Amino acid sequence: MPTHRIRISPSILSADFTRLGEEIRMVERAGADMIHVDVMDGHFVPNITLGPVIVSAVRRATDLPIDAHLMITDPDVYALSFVEAGADYVVFHSEACPEPRRLLDVIRDAGARPGLAINPPNPAEQIEPFLSEIDLALVMTVNPGFSGQSFIEEVMPKLAQIAGWKRERGLDFAIEVDGGIGPATARLAASNGAEVLVAASAIFCAEDPPAALREIRAAGEQALI
């Protein structure tokens, strides 16, 4: 896996599914660090997207880590299906799960890295009790459901708060942001503690996707200078 100070996880939500393997290999050649798969069930969020079959297809197309974000009402029922399909990270929302700590353990015991996601209206304290047990904290910078939304800047204090807890407690999870990420917002997110940037339309809908990916990474790393 490439090592960068800022990692880029292109979301295939905006990829051309008639040529998904080519799209994934294109961003891999451009330096992508992970591949993000947005899983929505039409209940937890108002859209229906991708499932384990797509994760299996992505796994066949790349050796990059797959980052599966479960925006679903029953992550405890479906999480293992995504691990079995080849996801390296399985991230879910604690409010959708009756026993988040148990599911974190189940995911890790199955051989994947567990994570928790937090939506814009929710406080950082929602995931604070679990920070020592996760590999990825995903801070949503849009309300989940659709690609192409505008970045919610008001989330930045929450992002900085989670980054502060990580630093103060010497914890080892990665901090990811997802939603409205482009060069300008990449810089802002990175300056507030983001380490992994998820981008969908800003990469796959760009005239030159590899250049767009590199520009987003460069903007994020500029914030660290």
Coordinates of C-alpha atoms in Angstrom, one line a residue, residues 3 5 46 67 70 105 125 137 140 161 177 181 210:
T3 CA 2.4 5.6 2.1
R5 CA 0.8 11.7 4.7
P46 CA -32.5 7.8 1.4
D67 CA -12.9 0.7 2.6
L70 CA -22.1 0.7 5.7
D105 CA -15.0 -7.2 17.8
E125 CA -19.0 12.1 21.8
A137 CA -13.0 7.1 12.3
M140 CA -19.1 12.7 7.2
Q161 CA -12.0 17.4 18.4
V177 CA -13.6 12.5 5.9
I181 CA -14.1 16.9 -1.0
P210 CA -5.8 11.1 -12.3

